[in-house]
Amino acid sequence: GAGVSQSPSNKVTEKGKDVELRCDPISGHTALYWYRQSLGQGLEFLIYFQGNSAPDKSGLPSDRFSAERTGGSVSTLTIQRTQQEDSAVYLCASSLGDRGYEQYFGPGTRLTVT
Amino acid sequence: AQSVAQPEDQVNVAEGNPLTVKCTYSVSGNPYLFWYVQYPNRGLQFLLKYITGDNLVKGSYGFEAEFNKSQTSFHLKKPSALVSDSALYFCAVTPGSARQLTFGSGTQLTVLP
């Protein structure tokens, strides 16, 4: 079946611009996660959605970062006023449930801020 | 707060030999433990997990891992390495009370022909 898809695969933007990254989870998966992978910081949790519950935003590094999940499916991660330190690969994952369920990852969006 | 240590940045092994990639963890309560593999320019691919039960868990592509509570370890193993196993391996943990994964720094495995 179809896995997690993310778009775009690559994004180059100028410092100060806003960007939107999209994630399509596996159909039927109720939990959705965003992570960031960078050379200096490794893999970091950003935000988590489960069903209709309020998202867990505890990993967002600043208020320039936000995310939404529409209709319990597609999610968009928005970074406002991008900075060079935002350059990283942004990974989306989904799972059937939360505790104990393995997460399935998309291929990621490589963001480069110039 | 939970943490994961992968003490080896790089592991080299000859094809056909057994391989071990080490992982130790720190977490409050019972841990849920995972191994993922990442090939170049790809996302993470799930290999196996330990939630409860038998300490030896088997996963994809012939990999297995042993949960050792006293040593707080969850080492990844394979009896006979393949060149195609060369990739970046991540160990991850979450306490039963949480959802998001905390990852180790990764171990680059190179299997030499």
PDB file of C-alpha atoms in Angstrom:
ATOM      1  CA  GLY A   1       0.000   0.000   0.000  1.00  0.00           C
ATOM      2  CA  ALA A   2       0.921   3.647  -0.200  1.00  0.00           C
ATOM      3  CA  GLY A   3       3.298   4.918   2.404  1.00  0.00           C
ATOM      4  CA  VAL A   4       3.673   8.348   3.927  1.00  0.00           C
ATOM      5  CA  SER A   5       4.242  10.987   1.275  1.00  0.00           C
ATOM      6  CA  GLN A   6       5.745  14.437   1.691  1.00  0.00           C
ATOM      7  CA  SER A   7       6.001  17.420  -0.581  1.00  0.00           C
ATOM      8  CA  PRO A   8       8.034  19.103  -1.794  1.00  0.00           C
ATOM      9  CA  SER A   9      11.035  16.806  -1.647  1.00  0.00           C
ATOM     10  CA  ASN A  10      13.358  19.796  -1.739  1.00  0.00           C
ATOM     11  CA  LYS A  11      12.755  23.430  -0.909  1.00  0.00           C
ATOM     12  CA  VAL A  12      15.207  26.290  -1.188  1.00  0.00           C
ATOM     13  CA  THR A  13      14.055  29.582   0.266  1.00  0.00           C
ATOM     14  CA  GLU A  14      15.506  32.928   1.179  1.00  0.00           C
ATOM     15  CA  LYS A  15      15.950  33.947   4.773  1.00  0.00           C
ATOM     16  CA  GLY A  16      12.835  35.675   6.045  1.00  0.00           C
ATOM     17  CA  LYS A  17      10.380  33.924   3.734  1.00  0.00           C
ATOM     18  CA  ASP A  18       7.597  31.620   4.923  1.00  0.00           C
ATOM     19  CA  VAL A  19       7.450  27.972   3.842  1.00  0.00           C
ATOM     20  CA  GLU A  20       4.822  25.247   3.992  1.00  0.00           C
ATOM     21  CA  LEU A  21       5.651  21.561   4.067  1.00  0.00           C
ATOM     22  CA  ARG A  22       2.993  18.948   3.422  1.00  0.00           C
ATOM     23  CA  CYS A  23       2.504  15.420   4.731  1.00  0.00           C
ATOM     24  CA  ASP A  24       0.031  12.773   3.591  1.00  0.00           C
ATOM     25  CA  PRO A  25      -0.078   9.976   6.187  1.00  0.00           C
ATOM     26  CA  ILE A  26      -0.940   6.354   5.571  1.00  0.00           C
ATOM     27  CA  SER A  27      -4.693   5.936   5.227  1.00  0.00           C
ATOM     28  CA  GLY A  28      -6.289   4.909   8.514  1.00  0.00           C
ATOM     29  CA  HIS A  29      -3.406   6.062  10.682  1.00  0.00           C
ATOM     30  CA  THR A  30      -4.733   8.248  13.465  1.00  0.00           C
ATOM     31  CA  ALA A  31      -1.412   9.518  14.813  1.00  0.00           C
ATOM     32  CA  LEU A  32       0.860  11.896  12.900  1.00  0.00           C
ATOM     33  CA  TYR A  33       4.270  13.215  13.910  1.00  0.00           C
ATOM     34  CA  TRP A  34       6.733  15.776  12.609  1.00  0.00           C
ATOM     35  CA  TYR A  35      10.459  15.436  13.277  1.00  0.00           C
ATOM     36  CA  ARG A  36      13.482  17.395  12.134  1.00  0.00           C
ATOM     37  CA  GLN A  37      16.808  15.847  11.177  1.00  0.00           C
ATOM     38  CA  SER A  38      19.915  17.986  11.075  1.00  0.00           C
ATOM     39  CA  LEU A  39      23.632  17.310  11.306  1.00  0.00           C
ATOM     40  CA  GLY A  40      24.121  19.191  14.524  1.00  0.00           C
ATOM     41  CA  GLN A  41      20.975  18.174  16.392  1.00  0.00           C
ATOM     42  CA  GLY A  42      20.197  14.697  15.095  1.00  0.00           C
ATOM     43  CA  LEU A  43      16.536  13.665  15.025  1.00  0.00           C
ATOM     44  CA  GLU A  44      14.256  15.948  17.016  1.00  0.00           C
ATOM     45  CA  PHE A  45      10.548  15.665  17.727  1.00  0.00           C
ATOM     46  CA  LEU A  46       8.522  18.708  16.731  1.00  0.00           C
ATOM     47  CA  ILE A  47       4.782  18.075  17.038  1.00  0.00           C
ATOM     48  CA  TYR A  48       2.268  15.239  17.373  1.00  0.00           C
ATOM     49  CA  PHE A  49      -1.397  14.873  16.380  1.00  0.00           C
ATOM     50  CA  GLN A  50      -3.730  12.117  17.536  1.00  0.00           C
ATOM     51  CA  GLY A  51      -7.291  12.008  16.273  1.00  0.00           C
ATOM     52  CA  ASN A  52      -9.282  15.027  17.370  1.00  0.00           C
ATOM     53  CA  SER A  53      -7.181  15.705  20.446  1.00  0.00           C
ATOM     54  CA  ALA A  54      -5.217  18.906  20.887  1.00  0.00           C
ATOM     55  CA  PRO A  55      -1.755  18.521  19.333  1.00  0.00           C
ATOM     56  CA  ASP A  56       1.354  18.093  21.451  1.00  0.00           C
ATOM     57  CA  LYS A  57       3.476  21.069  20.416  1.00  0.00           C
ATOM     58  CA  SER A  58       6.160  20.587  23.040  1.00  0.00           C
ATOM     59  CA  GLY A  59       8.958  20.067  20.505  1.00  0.00           C
ATOM     60  CA  LEU A  60       8.434  23.165  18.385  1.00  0.00           C
ATOM     61  CA  PRO A  61      11.631  25.237  18.660  1.00  0.00           C
ATOM     62  CA  SER A  62      10.022  28.663  18.378  1.00  0.00           C
ATOM     63  CA  ASP A  63       6.719  30.396  17.703  1.00  0.00           C
ATOM     64  CA  ARG A  64       7.732  30.722  14.062  1.00  0.00           C
ATOM     65  CA  PHE A  65       6.825  27.050  13.716  1.00  0.00           C
ATOM     66  CA  SER A  66       3.226  25.866  13.515  1.00  0.00           C
ATOM     67  CA  ALA A  67       1.355  22.890  12.147  1.00  0.00           C
ATOM     68  CA  GLU A  68      -2.174  21.848  11.443  1.00  0.00           C
ATOM     69  CA  ARG A  69      -3.906  18.660  10.486  1.00  0.00           C
ATOM     70  CA  THR A  70      -7.063  18.930   8.456  1.00  0.00           C
ATOM     71  CA  GLY A  71      -9.800  16.319   8.571  1.00  0.00           C
ATOM     72  CA  GLY A  72      -7.623  13.979  10.577  1.00  0.00           C
ATOM     73  CA  SER A  73      -5.456  13.314   7.529  1.00  0.00           C
ATOM     74  CA  VAL A  74      -3.164  15.724   5.684  1.00  0.00           C
ATOM     75  CA  SER A  75      -0.844  17.879   7.770  1.00  0.00           C
ATOM     76  CA  THR A  76       0.997  21.085   6.954  1.00  0.00           C
ATOM     77  CA  LEU A  77       4.046  22.354   8.823  1.00  0.00           C
ATOM     78  CA  THR A  78       4.563  26.087   8.417  1.00  0.00           C
ATOM     79  CA  ILE A  79       7.762  27.948   9.208  1.00  0.00           C
ATOM     80  CA  GLN A  80       7.463  31.720   9.215  1.00  0.00           C
ATOM     81  CA  ARG A  81      10.335  34.131   8.681  1.00  0.00           C
ATOM     82  CA  THR A  82      12.772  31.307   7.997  1.00  0.00           C
ATOM     83  CA  GLN A  83      16.273  31.457   9.426  1.00  0.00           C
ATOM     84  CA  GLN A  84      19.417  29.671   8.281  1.00  0.00           C
ATOM     85  CA  GLU A  85      19.303  27.438  11.355  1.00  0.00           C
ATOM     86  CA  ASP A  86      15.971  26.084  10.082  1.00  0.00           C
ATOM     87  CA  SER A  87      17.831  24.284   7.294  1.00  0.00           C
ATOM     88  CA  ALA A  88      17.244  20.569   7.865  1.00  0.00           C
ATOM     89  CA  VAL A  89      15.321  17.570   6.627  1.00  0.00           C
ATOM     90  CA  TYR A  90      11.756  17.606   7.936  1.00  0.00           C
ATOM     91  CA  LEU A  91      10.319  14.130   8.395  1.00  0.00           C
ATOM     92  CA  CYS A  92       6.697  13.210   8.828  1.00  0.00           C
ATOM     93  CA  ALA A  93       5.555   9.906  10.336  1.00  0.00           C
ATOM     94  CA  SER A  94       2.235   8.241  11.005  1.00  0.00           C
ATOM     95  CA  SER A  95       1.091   5.292  13.090  1.00  0.00           C
ATOM     96  CA  LEU A  96      -2.073   3.317  13.772  1.00  0.00           C
ATOM     97  CA  GLY A  97      -2.168   4.549  17.345  1.00  0.00           C
ATOM     98  CA  ASP A  98       0.176   6.174  19.757  1.00  0.00           C
ATOM     99  CA  ARG A  99       1.728   4.194  22.597  1.00  0.00           C
ATOM    100  CA  GLY A 100       3.659   1.206  21.380  1.00  0.00           C
ATOM    101  CA  TYR A 101       2.791   1.474  17.703  1.00  0.00           C
ATOM    102  CA  GLU A 102       5.651   1.779  15.247  1.00  0.00           C
ATOM    103  CA  GLN A 103       5.842   4.962  13.251  1.00  0.00           C
ATOM    104  CA  TYR A 104       6.153   4.907   9.478  1.00  0.00           C
ATOM    105  CA  PHE A 105       8.217   7.714   8.028  1.00  0.00           C
ATOM    106  CA  GLY A 106       7.963   9.629   4.798  1.00  0.00           C
ATOM    107  CA  PRO A 107      10.997  10.435   2.621  1.00  0.00           C
ATOM    108  CA  GLY A 108      11.309  13.920   4.090  1.00  0.00           C
ATOM    109  CA  THR A 109      11.525  17.467   2.795  1.00  0.00           C
ATOM    110  CA  ARG A 110      15.010  18.935   2.597  1.00  0.00           C
ATOM    111  CA  LEU A 111      14.762  22.618   3.461  1.00  0.00           C
ATOM    112  CA  THR A 112      17.633  24.938   2.638  1.00  0.00           C
ATOM    113  CA  VAL A 113      17.477  28.540   3.797  1.00  0.00           C
ATOM    114  CA  THR A 114      19.898  30.828   1.973  1.00  0.00           C
TER     115      THR A 114
ATOM    116  CA  ALA B   1      13.585  12.937  30.442  1.00  0.00           C
ATOM    117  CA  GLN B   2      14.491   9.947  28.313  1.00  0.00           C
ATOM    118  CA  SER B   3      17.721   9.508  26.357  1.00  0.00           C
ATOM    119  CA  VAL B   4      19.386   7.045  24.030  1.00  0.00           C
ATOM    120  CA  ALA B   5      23.094   6.423  23.549  1.00  0.00           C
ATOM    121  CA  GLN B   6      24.625   4.799  20.521  1.00  0.00           C
ATOM    122  CA  PRO B   7      28.273   4.706  21.525  1.00  0.00           C
ATOM    123  CA  GLU B   8      29.672   3.867  18.097  1.00  0.00           C
ATOM    124  CA  ASP B   9      29.394   6.386  15.270  1.00  0.00           C
ATOM    125  CA  GLN B  10      30.741   3.806  12.818  1.00  0.00           C
ATOM    126  CA  VAL B  11      30.748   0.015  12.725  1.00  0.00           C
ATOM    127  CA  ASN B  12      32.590  -1.930  10.043  1.00  0.00           C
ATOM    128  CA  VAL B  13      32.052  -5.642   9.519  1.00  0.00           C
ATOM    129  CA  ALA B  14      32.973  -8.122   6.810  1.00  0.00           C
ATOM    130  CA  GLU B  15      30.218  -9.652   4.738  1.00  0.00           C
ATOM    131  CA  GLY B  16      29.084 -12.941   6.227  1.00  0.00           C
ATOM    132  CA  ASN B  17      30.225 -12.061   9.729  1.00  0.00           C
ATOM    133  CA  PRO B  18      27.822 -11.352  12.578  1.00  0.00           C
ATOM    134  CA  LEU B  19      27.089  -7.727  13.338  1.00  0.00           C
ATOM    135  CA  THR B  20      26.103  -5.855  16.481  1.00  0.00           C
ATOM    136  CA  VAL B  21      25.011  -2.234  16.767  1.00  0.00           C
ATOM    137  CA  LYS B  22      24.865  -1.074  20.360  1.00  0.00           C
ATOM    138  CA  CYS B  23      22.169   0.947  22.095  1.00  0.00           C
ATOM    139  CA  THR B  24      21.609   1.885  25.716  1.00  0.00           C
ATOM    140  CA  TYR B  25      18.741   3.935  27.036  1.00  0.00           C
ATOM    141  CA  SER B  26      17.512   5.889  30.019  1.00  0.00           C
ATOM    142  CA  VAL B  27      13.791   6.262  30.674  1.00  0.00           C
ATOM    143  CA  SER B  28      11.368   6.480  33.567  1.00  0.00           C
ATOM    144  CA  GLY B  29       9.085   3.496  33.734  1.00  0.00           C
ATOM    145  CA  ASN B  30       8.846   0.728  31.188  1.00  0.00           C
ATOM    146  CA  PRO B  31      10.486   1.511  27.861  1.00  0.00           C
ATOM    147  CA  TYR B  32       9.158   0.985  24.383  1.00  0.00           C
ATOM    148  CA  LEU B  33      12.228   0.441  22.180  1.00  0.00           C
ATOM    149  CA  PHE B  34      12.617   0.642  18.424  1.00  0.00           C
ATOM    150  CA  TRP B  35      15.244   0.244  15.732  1.00  0.00           C
ATOM    151  CA  TYR B  36      15.069   2.115  12.433  1.00  0.00           C
ATOM    152  CA  VAL B  37      17.324   2.077   9.387  1.00  0.00           C
ATOM    153  CA  GLN B  38      17.963   4.961   7.009  1.00  0.00           C
ATOM    154  CA  TYR B  39      19.351   4.561   3.512  1.00  0.00           C
ATOM    155  CA  PRO B  40      20.878   7.600   1.751  1.00  0.00           C
ATOM    156  CA  ASN B  41      18.333  10.306   0.917  1.00  0.00           C
ATOM    157  CA  ARG B  42      15.505   8.206   2.297  1.00  0.00           C
ATOM    158  CA  GLY B  43      13.258   8.386   5.321  1.00  0.00           C
ATOM    159  CA  LEU B  44      13.542   6.046   8.278  1.00  0.00           C
ATOM    160  CA  GLN B  45      12.405   2.466   7.849  1.00  0.00           C
ATOM    161  CA  PHE B  46      11.082   0.472  10.827  1.00  0.00           C
ATOM    162  CA  LEU B  47      13.051  -2.692  11.651  1.00  0.00           C
ATOM    163  CA  LEU B  48      11.728  -4.004  14.959  1.00  0.00           C
ATOM    164  CA  LYS B  49      10.379  -3.062  18.369  1.00  0.00           C
ATOM    165  CA  TYR B  50      10.209  -4.256  21.954  1.00  0.00           C
ATOM    166  CA  ILE B  51       7.093  -3.474  23.944  1.00  0.00           C
ATOM    167  CA  THR B  52       6.732  -6.361  26.349  1.00  0.00           C
ATOM    168  CA  GLY B  53       7.202 -10.122  26.502  1.00  0.00           C
ATOM    169  CA  ASP B  54      10.134 -12.108  25.114  1.00  0.00           C
ATOM    170  CA  ASN B  55      13.401 -10.212  25.465  1.00  0.00           C
ATOM    171  CA  LEU B  56      14.574 -11.357  22.021  1.00  0.00           C
ATOM    172  CA  VAL B  57      12.634  -9.721  19.229  1.00  0.00           C
ATOM    173  CA  LYS B  58      12.942 -10.510  15.560  1.00  0.00           C
ATOM    174  CA  GLY B  59      12.379  -8.032  12.798  1.00  0.00           C
ATOM    175  CA  SER B  60      12.767  -7.342   9.128  1.00  0.00           C
ATOM    176  CA  TYR B  61      15.662  -8.547   6.931  1.00  0.00           C
ATOM    177  CA  GLY B  62      16.953 -11.058   9.482  1.00  0.00           C
ATOM    178  CA  PHE B  63      17.654  -8.495  12.191  1.00  0.00           C
ATOM    179  CA  GLU B  64      16.983  -9.151  15.855  1.00  0.00           C
ATOM    180  CA  ALA B  65      17.501  -7.298  19.098  1.00  0.00           C
ATOM    181  CA  GLU B  66      17.762  -8.295  22.713  1.00  0.00           C
ATOM    182  CA  PHE B  67      16.204  -6.256  25.491  1.00  0.00           C
ATOM    183  CA  ASN B  68      18.288  -6.311  28.653  1.00  0.00           C
ATOM    184  CA  LYS B  69      16.560  -4.502  31.489  1.00  0.00           C
ATOM    185  CA  SER B  70      19.405  -4.735  33.987  1.00  0.00           C
ATOM    186  CA  GLN B  71      21.882  -3.264  31.524  1.00  0.00           C
ATOM    187  CA  THR B  72      19.305  -0.905  29.974  1.00  0.00           C
ATOM    188  CA  SER B  73      20.423  -2.050  26.551  1.00  0.00           C
ATOM    189  CA  PHE B  74      18.743  -2.968  23.293  1.00  0.00           C
ATOM    190  CA  HIS B  75      21.504  -4.053  20.912  1.00  0.00           C
ATOM    191  CA  LEU B  76      20.720  -4.803  17.281  1.00  0.00           C
ATOM    192  CA  LYS B  77      22.159  -8.004  15.839  1.00  0.00           C
ATOM    193  CA  LYS B  78      22.293 -10.044  12.678  1.00  0.00           C
ATOM    194  CA  PRO B  79      23.996 -13.440  12.347  1.00  0.00           C
ATOM    195  CA  SER B  80      25.406 -12.868   8.855  1.00  0.00           C
ATOM    196  CA  ALA B  81      25.876  -9.379   7.433  1.00  0.00           C
ATOM    197  CA  LEU B  82      25.177  -8.421   3.825  1.00  0.00           C
ATOM    198  CA  VAL B  83      26.715  -5.565   1.854  1.00  0.00           C
ATOM    199  CA  SER B  84      23.169  -4.294   1.361  1.00  0.00           C
ATOM    200  CA  ASP B  85      22.849  -3.858   5.148  1.00  0.00           C
ATOM    201  CA  SER B  86      25.188  -0.859   4.902  1.00  0.00           C
ATOM    202  CA  ALA B  87      23.153   2.093   6.157  1.00  0.00           C
ATOM    203  CA  LEU B  88      22.571   4.422   9.110  1.00  0.00           C
ATOM    204  CA  TYR B  89      20.873   2.766  12.075  1.00  0.00           C
ATOM    205  CA  PHE B  90      18.915   4.571  14.772  1.00  0.00           C
ATOM    206  CA  CYS B  91      17.767   3.293  18.125  1.00  0.00           C
ATOM    207  CA  ALA B  92      14.758   5.054  19.675  1.00  0.00           C
ATOM    208  CA  VAL B  93      12.881   4.933  22.957  1.00  0.00           C
ATOM    209  CA  THR B  94       9.665   6.217  24.396  1.00  0.00           C
ATOM    210  CA  PRO B  95       8.309   5.670  27.881  1.00  0.00           C
ATOM    211  CA  GLY B  96       4.913   4.048  27.987  1.00  0.00           C
ATOM    212  CA  SER B  97       3.423   7.371  29.009  1.00  0.00           C
ATOM    213  CA  ALA B  98       4.615   9.261  25.933  1.00  0.00           C
ATOM    214  CA  ARG B  99       4.134   9.084  22.216  1.00  0.00           C
ATOM    215  CA  GLN B 100       7.028  10.774  20.470  1.00  0.00           C
ATOM    216  CA  LEU B 101      10.286   8.932  19.968  1.00  0.00           C
ATOM    217  CA  THR B 102      13.632   9.999  21.362  1.00  0.00           C
ATOM    218  CA  PHE B 103      16.380   8.924  18.987  1.00  0.00           C
ATOM    219  CA  GLY B 104      20.020   8.080  19.413  1.00  0.00           C
ATOM    220  CA  SER B 105      22.629   9.831  17.306  1.00  0.00           C
ATOM    221  CA  GLY B 106      22.816   6.975  14.826  1.00  0.00           C
ATOM    222  CA  THR B 107      25.442   4.386  13.877  1.00  0.00           C
ATOM    223  CA  GLN B 108      26.772   4.116  10.347  1.00  0.00           C
ATOM    224  CA  LEU B 109      27.125   0.448   9.485  1.00  0.00           C
ATOM    225  CA  THR B 110      29.441  -0.493   6.643  1.00  0.00           C
ATOM    226  CA  VAL B 111      29.576  -4.096   5.486  1.00  0.00           C
ATOM    227  CA  LEU B 112      32.712  -4.775   3.514  1.00  0.00           C
ATOM    228  CA  PRO B 113      32.636  -7.293   0.642  1.00  0.00           C
TER     229      PRO B 113
END
